[in-house]
Coordinates of C-alpha atoms in Angstrom, one line a residue:
Chain A
M1 CA -8.6 6.3 29.2
S2 CA -5.1 4.9 30.8
E3 CA -3.3 5.5 27.6
K4 CA -3.1 8.9 26.1
L5 CA -2.8 8.9 22.7
T6 CA -3.7 12.9 22.1
K7 CA -3.4 15.9 24.0
V8 CA -6.6 17.1 22.5
Q9 CA -9.7 17.4 25.0
F10 CA -12.4 16.4 23.0
T11 CA -15.8 18.3 23.3
N12 CA -19.3 18.3 21.5
L13 CA -18.5 15.1 19.7
D14 CA -22.0 14.1 18.9
K15 CA -22.9 17.8 17.3
I16 CA -24.1 17.2 13.6
L17 CA -21.9 19.2 11.3
F18 CA -23.4 18.1 7.9
P19 CA -26.8 17.5 8.8
K20 CA -27.5 16.7 4.9
I21 CA -25.8 13.2 5.7
T22 CA -25.8 13.2 9.2
I23 CA -22.1 13.7 9.8
T24 CA -20.9 14.3 13.6
K25 CA -17.9 15.9 14.8
A26 CA -16.8 12.8 16.0
Q27 CA -16.6 11.7 12.2
V28 CA -15.0 14.7 11.1
I29 CA -12.2 14.4 13.5
E30 CA -12.1 10.7 13.0
Y31 CA -11.5 11.4 8.9
Y32 CA -8.5 13.9 9.7
I33 CA -7.0 11.5 12.1
K34 CA -7.1 8.9 9.2
I35 CA -6.0 11.2 6.4
A36 CA -3.1 12.6 8.6
P37 CA -0.3 10.3 7.3
K38 CA -1.4 11.9 3.8
M39 CA -2.2 15.3 4.4
L40 CA 0.4 16.6 7.4
K41 CA 3.0 17.2 4.7
F42 CA 1.0 19.9 2.7
L43 CA 0.2 21.7 6.2
A44 CA 3.8 21.7 7.7
N45 CA 5.0 25.3 8.1
R46 CA 2.4 26.8 6.2
P47 CA 0.3 29.7 8.2
L48 CA -3.5 28.4 8.1
V49 CA -6.8 30.0 7.0
L50 CA -9.5 28.2 8.6
T51 CA -13.2 28.2 7.9
R52 CA -14.8 27.2 11.1
F53 CA -18.7 25.9 11.5
P54 CA -19.3 24.8 15.0
D55 CA -22.9 24.9 14.8
G56 CA -22.7 23.0 11.2
V57 CA -22.5 23.9 7.7
D58 CA -26.0 24.7 7.5
K59 CA -25.7 27.5 10.0
Q60 CA -23.5 31.0 10.0
G61 CA -19.6 30.0 10.0
F62 CA -16.7 32.2 9.7
Y63 CA -13.3 32.6 8.5
E64 CA -10.1 32.4 11.0
K65 CA -6.6 33.3 10.5
D66 CA -5.8 34.6 14.2
A67 CA -5.3 31.5 16.6
P68 CA -8.4 31.9 18.9
E69 CA -8.6 32.3 22.4
G70 CA -7.8 29.2 24.4
T71 CA -5.0 28.2 21.8
P72 CA -3.4 25.7 23.8
S73 CA 0.6 26.6 24.5
W74 CA 1.5 23.2 22.3
V75 CA -0.1 24.7 19.4
K76 CA 2.8 26.4 17.5
T77 CA 1.9 29.9 15.7
A78 CA 3.7 32.5 13.7
T79 CA 3.3 36.0 14.1
L80 CA 3.1 37.7 10.6
Y81 CA 1.9 41.0 9.3
S82 CA -1.5 40.1 7.5
E83 CA -1.8 42.5 4.2
T84 CA -5.4 42.0 4.2
A85 CA -6.1 42.6 7.9
K86 CA -3.5 45.1 8.0
R87 CA -2.3 44.0 11.3
D88 CA -0.3 41.2 12.7
V89 CA -1.9 38.1 13.0
H90 CA -1.1 35.0 15.2
Y91 CA -1.2 32.4 12.5
I92 CA -1.8 28.6 13.6
L93 CA 1.0 26.3 12.1
C94 CA 0.0 22.4 11.5
N95 CA 3.1 20.6 12.0
D96 CA 2.0 17.4 13.9
L97 CA -1.1 15.3 14.3
D98 CA -2.5 16.9 17.5
T99 CA -2.6 20.0 16.1
L100 CA -4.7 18.7 13.3
I101 CA -6.8 16.9 15.6
W102 CA -7.2 20.0 17.5
L103 CA -8.3 22.0 14.4
A104 CA -10.9 19.1 13.6
N105 CA -12.4 19.6 17.3
L106 CA -12.6 23.5 16.7
A107 CA -14.9 22.4 13.7
A108 CA -12.4 23.9 11.4
I109 CA -14.0 22.1 8.3
E110 CA -12.3 23.5 5.6
I111 CA -8.2 24.1 6.1
H112 CA -6.6 26.7 3.3
I113 CA -2.8 27.0 3.3
P114 CA -0.7 29.6 1.2
L115 CA 1.4 28.4 -1.7
S116 CA 4.7 29.4 0.1
T117 CA 6.2 28.5 3.6
V118 CA 6.6 30.4 6.6
D119 CA 10.2 30.4 6.4
H120 CA 10.3 31.7 2.7
R121 CA 6.9 33.5 2.3
D122 CA 7.8 35.5 -1.0
K123 CA 9.2 32.1 -2.9
P124 CA 6.1 30.0 -3.5
D125 CA 7.1 26.2 -4.1
F126 CA 3.8 25.3 -6.1
A127 CA 2.6 27.0 -9.3
F128 CA -1.1 27.2 -9.2
F129 CA -3.9 26.9 -11.9
D130 CA -7.3 27.1 -10.4
V131 CA -9.5 25.7 -13.0
D132 CA -13.0 27.1 -12.5
P133 CA -15.9 26.2 -14.7
E134 CA -18.6 28.9 -15.0
P135 CA -22.4 27.7 -15.4
P136 CA -23.7 26.1 -17.4
A137 CA -20.3 24.9 -18.1
R138 CA -19.9 21.7 -15.6
Y139 CA -17.3 19.5 -13.8
E140 CA -16.9 17.6 -17.3
D141 CA -15.8 20.7 -19.0
A142 CA -13.4 21.9 -16.3
A143 CA -12.0 17.7 -16.7
E144 CA -11.2 18.7 -20.2
V145 CA -9.8 21.9 -20.0
A146 CA -7.3 20.4 -17.2
L147 CA -6.4 17.5 -19.8
L148 CA -5.7 20.3 -22.4
L149 CA -3.8 22.2 -19.6
K150 CA -1.7 19.3 -18.9
E151 CA -1.0 18.4 -22.5
K152 CA 0.1 22.0 -22.7
L153 CA 2.4 21.7 -19.3
D154 CA 3.8 18.2 -20.8
Q155 CA 5.0 19.6 -23.9
L156 CA 6.9 22.4 -22.0
G157 CA 8.6 19.4 -20.1
L158 CA 6.6 20.1 -16.9
E159 CA 4.7 17.4 -14.5
P160 CA 1.7 18.8 -13.2
Y161 CA -0.4 17.3 -10.5
V162 CA -4.2 17.4 -10.2
K163 CA -6.5 17.5 -7.6
T164 CA -10.6 18.0 -7.0
S165 CA -11.4 21.4 -5.6
G166 CA -14.0 19.6 -3.7
K167 CA -16.6 21.8 -5.0
K168 CA -17.2 22.1 -9.2
G169 CA -13.4 22.9 -10.4
L170 CA -10.1 21.2 -10.4
H171 CA -6.7 22.3 -9.1
V172 CA -3.6 22.2 -11.0
L173 CA -0.5 22.3 -9.4
I174 CA 3.3 22.0 -10.2
P175 CA 5.7 21.6 -7.4
I176 CA 8.6 24.0 -8.1
V177 CA 12.2 24.8 -6.6
R178 CA 12.1 27.9 -4.7
E179 CA 13.7 30.6 -6.9
Y180 CA 10.7 32.4 -8.4
T181 CA 8.9 35.2 -7.0
F182 CA 4.9 35.0 -6.9
R183 CA 5.1 37.7 -9.6
E184 CA 7.1 35.2 -12.0
T185 CA 5.0 32.2 -11.0
R186 CA 1.8 34.4 -11.9
A187 CA 3.0 35.4 -14.9
F188 CA 4.0 31.9 -15.8
V189 CA 0.6 30.8 -15.2
H190 CA -1.3 33.8 -16.9
T191 CA 0.9 33.2 -20.0
V192 CA 0.1 29.4 -20.1
G193 CA -3.6 30.3 -19.6
K194 CA -3.7 32.9 -22.3
Q195 CA -1.9 30.5 -24.9
L196 CA -4.8 27.8 -24.2
S197 CA -7.4 30.7 -24.4
K198 CA -6.3 31.0 -27.8
E199 CA -6.3 27.6 -28.8
H200 CA -9.7 26.8 -27.1
A201 CA -12.8 29.0 -27.3
M202 CA -14.0 27.3 -24.3
V203 CA -11.2 28.9 -22.2
V204 CA -10.9 32.2 -20.8
S205 CA -7.7 33.5 -18.9
E206 CA -8.4 37.3 -17.7
F207 CA -10.3 38.2 -14.7
S208 CA -12.7 40.3 -16.9
E209 CA -13.9 37.4 -18.6
T210 CA -14.8 35.2 -15.6
K211 CA -18.6 35.8 -15.5
R212 CA -19.0 34.5 -19.0
P213 CA -21.6 31.8 -18.7
G214 CA -20.3 28.5 -20.2
K215 CA -16.7 29.1 -19.8
V216 CA -13.7 27.5 -18.1
F217 CA -11.6 30.2 -16.5
I218 CA -8.1 29.4 -15.3
D219 CA -7.4 31.5 -12.6
Y220 CA -3.4 32.6 -11.7
L221 CA -4.2 35.5 -9.6
Q222 CA -4.4 33.0 -6.6
N223 CA -0.3 33.0 -7.1
S224 CA 0.2 35.9 -4.7
H225 CA 1.6 36.5 -1.5
G226 CA -1.3 36.0 1.2
R227 CA -3.4 34.1 -1.3
T228 CA -4.4 30.5 -0.1
M229 CA -6.1 27.7 -1.9
V230 CA -7.7 24.9 0.0
C231 CA -5.3 22.2 1.5
P232 CA -5.5 18.9 -0.2
Y233 CA -7.6 16.3 1.6
S234 CA -9.2 19.5 2.9
V235 CA -13.1 18.4 3.6
R236 CA -15.4 21.2 2.1
V237 CA -18.1 23.0 3.2
A238 CA -20.5 21.4 1.4
P239 CA -23.8 19.5 2.0
T240 CA -22.3 16.2 1.2
A241 CA -18.9 16.9 3.0
T242 CA -16.8 16.7 -0.4
V243 CA -13.2 16.5 -0.2
S244 CA -10.6 18.0 -2.1
T245 CA -9.0 15.1 -3.2
P246 CA -5.7 14.4 -5.3
L247 CA -6.4 12.7 -8.2
D248 CA -4.4 10.4 -10.9
W249 CA -4.6 12.1 -14.3
S250 CA -6.4 8.6 -15.4
E251 CA -9.2 9.4 -13.2
V252 CA -9.4 13.0 -14.7
K253 CA -9.7 11.4 -18.1
K254 CA -12.4 8.8 -16.9
R255 CA -14.4 12.1 -15.6
I256 CA -14.7 10.5 -12.1
K257 CA -17.2 13.1 -10.6
P258 CA -15.6 15.0 -7.5
A259 CA -19.0 14.2 -5.6
E260 CA -17.9 10.8 -5.6
F261 CA -15.0 12.0 -2.9
N262 CA -16.3 12.8 0.2
I263 CA -15.4 12.4 4.4
L264 CA -17.1 9.1 4.2
N265 CA -14.8 7.3 1.4
V266 CA -11.5 9.3 0.7
T267 CA -9.7 7.5 3.7
S268 CA -10.6 3.9 2.1
L269 CA -8.6 5.2 -1.3
W270 CA -5.4 3.2 -1.0
K271 CA -3.8 5.2 -3.7
D272 CA -1.8 8.4 -3.1
P273 CA -1.3 10.3 -6.2
W274 CA 0.8 13.1 -4.8
K275 CA 2.9 10.8 -2.9
D276 CA 6.5 12.0 -4.1
I277 CA 5.3 15.8 -4.8
F278 CA 7.8 17.0 -2.8
E279 CA 10.3 15.1 -4.1
N280 CA 9.4 16.2 -7.8
K281 CA 10.4 20.1 -7.6
Q282 CA 10.6 21.5 -11.0
K283 CA 12.1 24.8 -12.9
L284 CA 10.0 26.8 -14.8
E285 CA 12.1 27.4 -17.4
V286 CA 10.7 26.4 -20.7
K287 CA 12.8 23.6 -22.5
Chain B
M1 CA -8.8 -9.7 26.8
A2 CA -11.0 -12.7 27.3
K3 CA -10.7 -15.8 24.9
K4 CA -13.2 -16.4 22.3
P5 CA -16.0 -18.2 23.6
K6 CA -16.1 -21.8 21.9
P7 CA -19.1 -22.6 19.5
A8 CA -22.3 -23.9 20.8
Q9 CA -21.9 -27.9 20.9
P10 CA -24.7 -30.2 19.6
S11 CA -26.9 -31.8 22.0
R12 CA -27.5 -35.3 22.3
R13 CA -31.2 -35.3 23.1
A14 CA -33.7 -35.1 20.3
I15 CA -36.5 -32.7 21.3
W16 CA -38.9 -34.1 18.7
S17 CA -38.8 -37.3 16.3
G18 CA -41.1 -37.7 13.1
S19 CA -41.1 -37.5 9.3
I20 CA -41.0 -34.7 6.9
T21 CA -43.8 -35.7 4.3
I22 CA -44.1 -34.3 1.1
G23 CA -47.2 -35.9 -0.7
L24 CA -46.7 -39.6 -0.5
V25 CA -42.8 -39.6 0.5
N26 CA -41.7 -39.9 4.2
V27 CA -38.2 -38.9 5.4
P28 CA -37.9 -39.9 9.2
V29 CA -35.8 -37.0 11.1
K30 CA -34.9 -36.1 14.8
L31 CA -35.0 -32.8 15.5
Y32 CA -32.2 -31.0 17.6
A33 CA -31.9 -27.6 19.3
M34 CA -29.6 -25.6 17.3
I35 CA -30.0 -22.1 18.6
Y36 CA -28.9 -21.2 22.3
D37 CA -28.7 -17.9 23.9
R38 CA -25.7 -18.0 25.8
G39 CA -25.4 -14.5 27.2
I40 CA -24.9 -13.9 30.7
N41 CA -27.1 -14.9 33.1
F42 CA -27.6 -13.5 36.6
H43 CA -29.4 -15.0 39.2
F44 CA -31.3 -12.5 41.9
L45 CA -30.0 -13.1 45.4
H46 CA -30.8 -11.7 48.7
Q47 CA -28.5 -8.7 49.3
T48 CA -28.2 -9.3 53.0
D49 CA -27.5 -12.8 53.0
N50 CA -26.6 -13.8 49.2
Q51 CA -29.4 -16.4 49.1
P52 CA -31.1 -17.0 46.1
L53 CA -34.8 -16.0 45.7
K54 CA -37.7 -17.5 44.1
Y55 CA -40.7 -16.8 42.6
E56 CA -44.1 -17.6 43.9
R57 CA -47.8 -17.0 42.7
V58 CA -49.6 -14.4 45.0
C59 CA -53.2 -13.8 45.0
T60 CA -53.6 -10.2 44.5
K61 CA -56.7 -9.7 46.8
D62 CA -55.3 -11.6 49.9
G63 CA -51.7 -11.8 49.4
K64 CA -51.6 -15.4 50.0
I65 CA -49.3 -18.1 48.0
V66 CA -51.7 -19.9 45.6
P67 CA -50.6 -23.6 44.8
W68 CA -50.4 -25.0 41.6
Q69 CA -53.6 -27.1 42.1
E70 CA -55.6 -24.2 42.7
V71 CA -54.3 -22.4 39.3
A72 CA -56.6 -21.7 36.4
K73 CA -56.2 -20.1 33.1
G74 CA -58.2 -16.8 32.4
Y75 CA -58.2 -15.1 28.9
E76 CA -58.9 -11.2 29.7
V77 CA -61.8 -10.0 27.6
A78 CA -62.0 -6.8 29.2
K79 CA -60.2 -4.8 32.0
N80 CA -60.1 -7.4 34.9
E81 CA -62.8 -9.5 33.2
Y82 CA -61.8 -12.9 32.4
V83 CA -63.2 -15.8 30.6
V84 CA -62.1 -19.0 32.3
F85 CA -60.8 -22.3 31.3
D86 CA -59.9 -25.4 33.2
K87 CA -57.2 -27.7 31.9
E88 CA -59.3 -30.0 30.1
E89 CA -61.3 -27.5 28.0
L90 CA -57.8 -26.4 26.4
E91 CA -56.4 -29.6 26.4
A92 CA -59.1 -30.7 24.1
V93 CA -58.2 -27.8 21.4
K94 CA -54.9 -28.5 21.6
P95 CA -53.1 -29.1 18.4
E96 CA -52.2 -32.7 17.8
S97 CA -48.6 -33.6 17.3
D98 CA -48.9 -36.0 14.6
K99 CA -45.3 -36.3 14.2
R100 CA -45.1 -35.2 10.8
I101 CA -43.4 -32.0 9.1
R102 CA -45.9 -31.6 6.4
I103 CA -44.6 -29.7 3.4
D104 CA -47.2 -27.9 1.3
K105 CA -44.9 -26.3 -1.3
F106 CA -41.4 -25.3 -2.2
V107 CA -40.4 -21.8 -2.5
D108 CA -37.0 -20.0 -3.2
Y109 CA -35.1 -19.6 -0.2
F110 CA -33.8 -16.1 -0.7
S111 CA -37.7 -15.2 -1.2
V112 CA -38.4 -15.7 2.4
D113 CA -37.5 -12.4 4.4
P114 CA -35.5 -13.0 7.8
T115 CA -38.4 -10.9 9.7
Y116 CA -40.1 -13.9 9.7
F117 CA -37.6 -16.4 11.1
N118 CA -38.0 -17.3 14.6
T119 CA -35.8 -20.2 15.7
T120 CA -34.0 -22.8 13.7
Y121 CA -33.4 -26.6 14.5
A122 CA -31.0 -29.1 13.0
L123 CA -32.9 -32.1 11.2
M124 CA -31.0 -35.4 11.5
P125 CA -32.0 -38.6 9.5
D126 CA -33.5 -41.1 11.7
K127 CA -32.3 -44.3 9.9
S128 CA -33.0 -42.8 6.6
N129 CA -29.8 -41.6 5.1
D130 CA -30.7 -41.9 1.9
A131 CA -33.9 -39.9 1.6
Y132 CA -32.3 -37.6 3.7
S133 CA -29.4 -36.9 1.3
L134 CA -31.9 -37.0 -1.4
L135 CA -33.7 -34.2 -0.3
L136 CA -30.9 -32.2 0.8
A137 CA -28.9 -32.6 -2.2
A138 CA -32.4 -31.4 -4.6
L139 CA -32.7 -28.4 -2.2
Q140 CA -29.0 -27.4 -2.3
K141 CA -29.0 -27.6 -6.1
M142 CA -32.1 -25.8 -6.5
G143 CA -32.0 -23.4 -3.5
K144 CA -35.5 -24.0 -2.6
A145 CA -36.7 -24.4 0.7
G146 CA -40.1 -26.3 2.0
V147 CA -42.8 -24.6 3.5
G148 CA -45.1 -26.7 6.0
R149 CA -46.4 -27.0 9.3
I150 CA -45.1 -28.6 12.5
T151 CA -46.7 -28.9 16.2
L152 CA -43.9 -28.7 18.7
R153 CA -45.3 -29.5 22.1
T154 CA -48.6 -27.6 21.8
K155 CA -48.1 -25.1 19.3
E156 CA -48.2 -25.1 15.5
Y157 CA -45.9 -23.4 13.5
P158 CA -45.3 -22.4 10.1
V159 CA -42.0 -23.9 9.2
L160 CA -39.2 -23.5 6.5
V161 CA -37.1 -26.7 5.6
H162 CA -34.0 -25.8 4.2
A163 CA -30.1 -26.5 3.5
Y164 CA -27.6 -25.0 5.8
K165 CA -24.1 -25.7 6.0
G166 CA -24.7 -29.5 4.5
A167 CA -27.4 -30.4 6.6
L168 CA -31.2 -29.8 6.9
V169 CA -32.5 -27.4 9.3
L170 CA -35.9 -26.5 10.1
T171 CA -36.8 -22.7 11.1
T172 CA -40.0 -21.9 12.7
L173 CA -41.8 -19.0 11.2
R174 CA -43.8 -16.1 12.7
Y175 CA -47.5 -15.8 12.0
A176 CA -48.0 -12.7 9.5
Y177 CA -50.4 -11.2 12.4
D178 CA -47.2 -11.0 14.7
V179 CA -45.2 -8.8 12.2
V180 CA -46.0 -5.0 11.7
D181 CA -45.9 -3.7 8.1
P182 CA -43.3 -1.2 8.1
Q183 CA -45.4 1.0 5.6
A184 CA -47.9 1.6 8.5
F185 CA -45.6 3.9 10.0
E186 CA -46.5 7.5 9.4
E187 CA -42.7 8.6 8.6
L188 CA -42.2 6.7 5.4
K189 CA -44.8 8.8 3.7
E190 CA -42.6 11.7 3.8
L191 CA -39.5 9.7 2.2
K192 CA -38.8 11.3 -1.3
A193 CA -36.7 9.2 -3.9
P194 CA -33.1 10.6 -3.8
E195 CA -31.4 12.7 -6.4
K196 CA -29.4 10.3 -8.7
A197 CA -26.0 11.9 -7.8
E198 CA -26.7 11.4 -4.2
L199 CA -27.8 7.8 -4.9
D200 CA -24.5 7.3 -6.8
L201 CA -22.3 8.4 -4.1
A202 CA -24.5 6.2 -1.5
M203 CA -23.9 3.1 -4.2
K204 CA -20.0 3.8 -4.1
I205 CA -19.9 4.0 -0.5
V206 CA -21.8 0.5 -0.2
K207 CA -19.6 -0.8 -2.9
D208 CA -16.5 0.3 -1.2
L209 CA -17.4 -1.1 1.9
S210 CA -18.9 -4.3 0.5
G211 CA -17.4 -7.8 1.6
E212 CA -18.3 -11.2 2.5
F213 CA -20.6 -11.7 5.6
D214 CA -18.9 -13.1 8.6
I215 CA -20.7 -13.3 11.7
T216 CA -17.3 -14.5 13.9
E217 CA -16.5 -10.9 13.3
Y218 CA -18.8 -9.7 16.0
E219 CA -18.0 -10.5 19.6
D220 CA -20.3 -10.3 22.7
T221 CA -18.0 -7.5 24.6
Y222 CA -20.7 -7.4 27.4
K223 CA -20.3 -11.2 28.3
Q224 CA -16.2 -11.1 27.9
K225 CA -15.9 -8.2 30.4
V226 CA -18.4 -9.5 32.7
E227 CA -16.3 -12.9 32.4
E228 CA -13.2 -11.1 33.0
L229 CA -14.9 -9.8 36.4
I230 CA -16.1 -13.0 37.4
A231 CA -12.4 -14.4 36.9
K232 CA -11.1 -11.6 38.7
K233 CA -13.5 -12.0 41.7
L234 CA -13.1 -15.7 42.0
K235 CA -9.2 -14.9 42.5
G236 CA -10.6 -12.2 45.1
E237 CA -9.2 -9.5 43.2
K238 CA -10.7 -6.0 44.2
I239 CA -12.7 -4.6 41.3
V240 CA -12.3 -0.9 40.5
V241 CA -15.2 0.4 38.5
E242 CA -14.2 2.7 35.8
K243 CA -16.1 5.2 33.8
P244 CA -15.8 3.9 30.2
A245 CA -15.1 6.4 27.4
E246 CA -17.8 7.6 25.4
E247 CA -18.4 5.3 22.5
E248 CA -17.3 8.1 20.0
V249 CA -14.3 9.0 21.7
K250 CA -13.4 4.9 21.7
G251 CA -13.9 4.8 17.7
L252 CA -11.4 8.1 17.7
M253 CA -8.8 6.2 19.5
V254 CA -9.0 3.0 17.2
A255 CA -8.4 5.7 14.1
L256 CA -5.5 7.5 16.2
R257 CA -3.6 4.3 17.3
E258 CA -3.6 3.1 13.8
T259 CA -2.3 6.8 12.4
L260 CA 0.3 6.9 15.0
K261 CA 1.6 3.4 13.6
Q262 CA 1.2 4.6 10.1
L263 CA 3.4 7.8 10.7
E264 CA 5.7 6.1 12.8
K265 CA 6.6 3.9 9.9
K266 CA 7.4 7.2 7.9

């Protein structure tokens, strides 16, 4: 190639990473290249946690926080103390297209982000409701609870955003001004969850209740320092390569199934329901 | 980039003339070639002096060149065992070219799978404009095609007479014995019906990628590249052999260029 479009040296492009639907690493990389214009803003300046499956999603994979050996010098990292690992970790920061392509070439299928950026680690810029159905509750039940949650937040004068988790649940987020601590966002999300669980028998809001079959758990605990959520537009480690896809609330109303959004079709969605999310930072004071 | 090749041009010489016969009705027509294989053609040359090579028929026993007058036809019945025919014997059983395209029946055009299509010829009216346009209009209106037979040179073909871009055309068909039934493949015996969710997803992908068929979206890039090389060689340029990037890398570069453009706009 005479022109050099990327610093990344591709390797093992024909390796099949999703054997059930025969998706190669080249296709995973192509997906991340195509989705980059929508995705990069969610990655910027957030220390990443990766799940890598170099031999395919049906084989053993691993979590990775530390920049791996052989990380090129142009990849930005941030050295931070990890509470869970009890040591300094060289986290990868993905602030440009090349780094995203490099991650894809590492078969970092899932990319997880914290709810705060590296320069303000204790001040989240999202409040996060993880709406998780416990079987036999299904996606349809999670969608119903997410809509109840939206109604409640609307009443509070807030504008929540929603994405599929890429598995069975939905993620509801409020972009917030950087004024609150995790303790405060956690308390807020927990309070809203408790209120909903009082009003609707299907909803549970306490960790101790999560394994109750047929209920939908609104998880508030992810609003903590060092916790992460799967990044919008990240591919999931699932047989059909589903994608955690930002939705319009109308799509939740229509109960469009999360299984319909995967690596092969998400890049052809022309809508960007989360386009203005960072221009819509909200205060959690209840009006 | 090489310029797009011009579409194939009609030939002035009919390769056959006769009539389409439907019962008692006759439509006199001429048959013209319509399909050309215009890929790149190379000639074999002798490397030491660049002179063209020719083929000779050589006897496998003594290695001597055999003149045409001494050539007979043999049908191999067992290994190295032949039933031999002379010209007259085969001539006698040749199908007669009776100058007719006999239509046996009409079928829905789309009910004939392209698997059977061999090659297509243009049918032009032969002082038969009224009958020709009548048949054409009827087939167009009903979406039907005539199935029948034609003898071209020495071979009889099943044919389809149908409308294509405002003309009658004739497509020769393969005989059933030349086509494998794919169900004969062992692999298909292991197929299971997909689950509904998977099928829904697959159908959504198909729907998202659905469009109008346009054959001009496909280009013979090998032919274009060879023609570029020919132009360079004619100008006396030296050709540097580049190792082409892998197919996958090429696909990624296309996506990359598009994304870089989008990111620039932001």
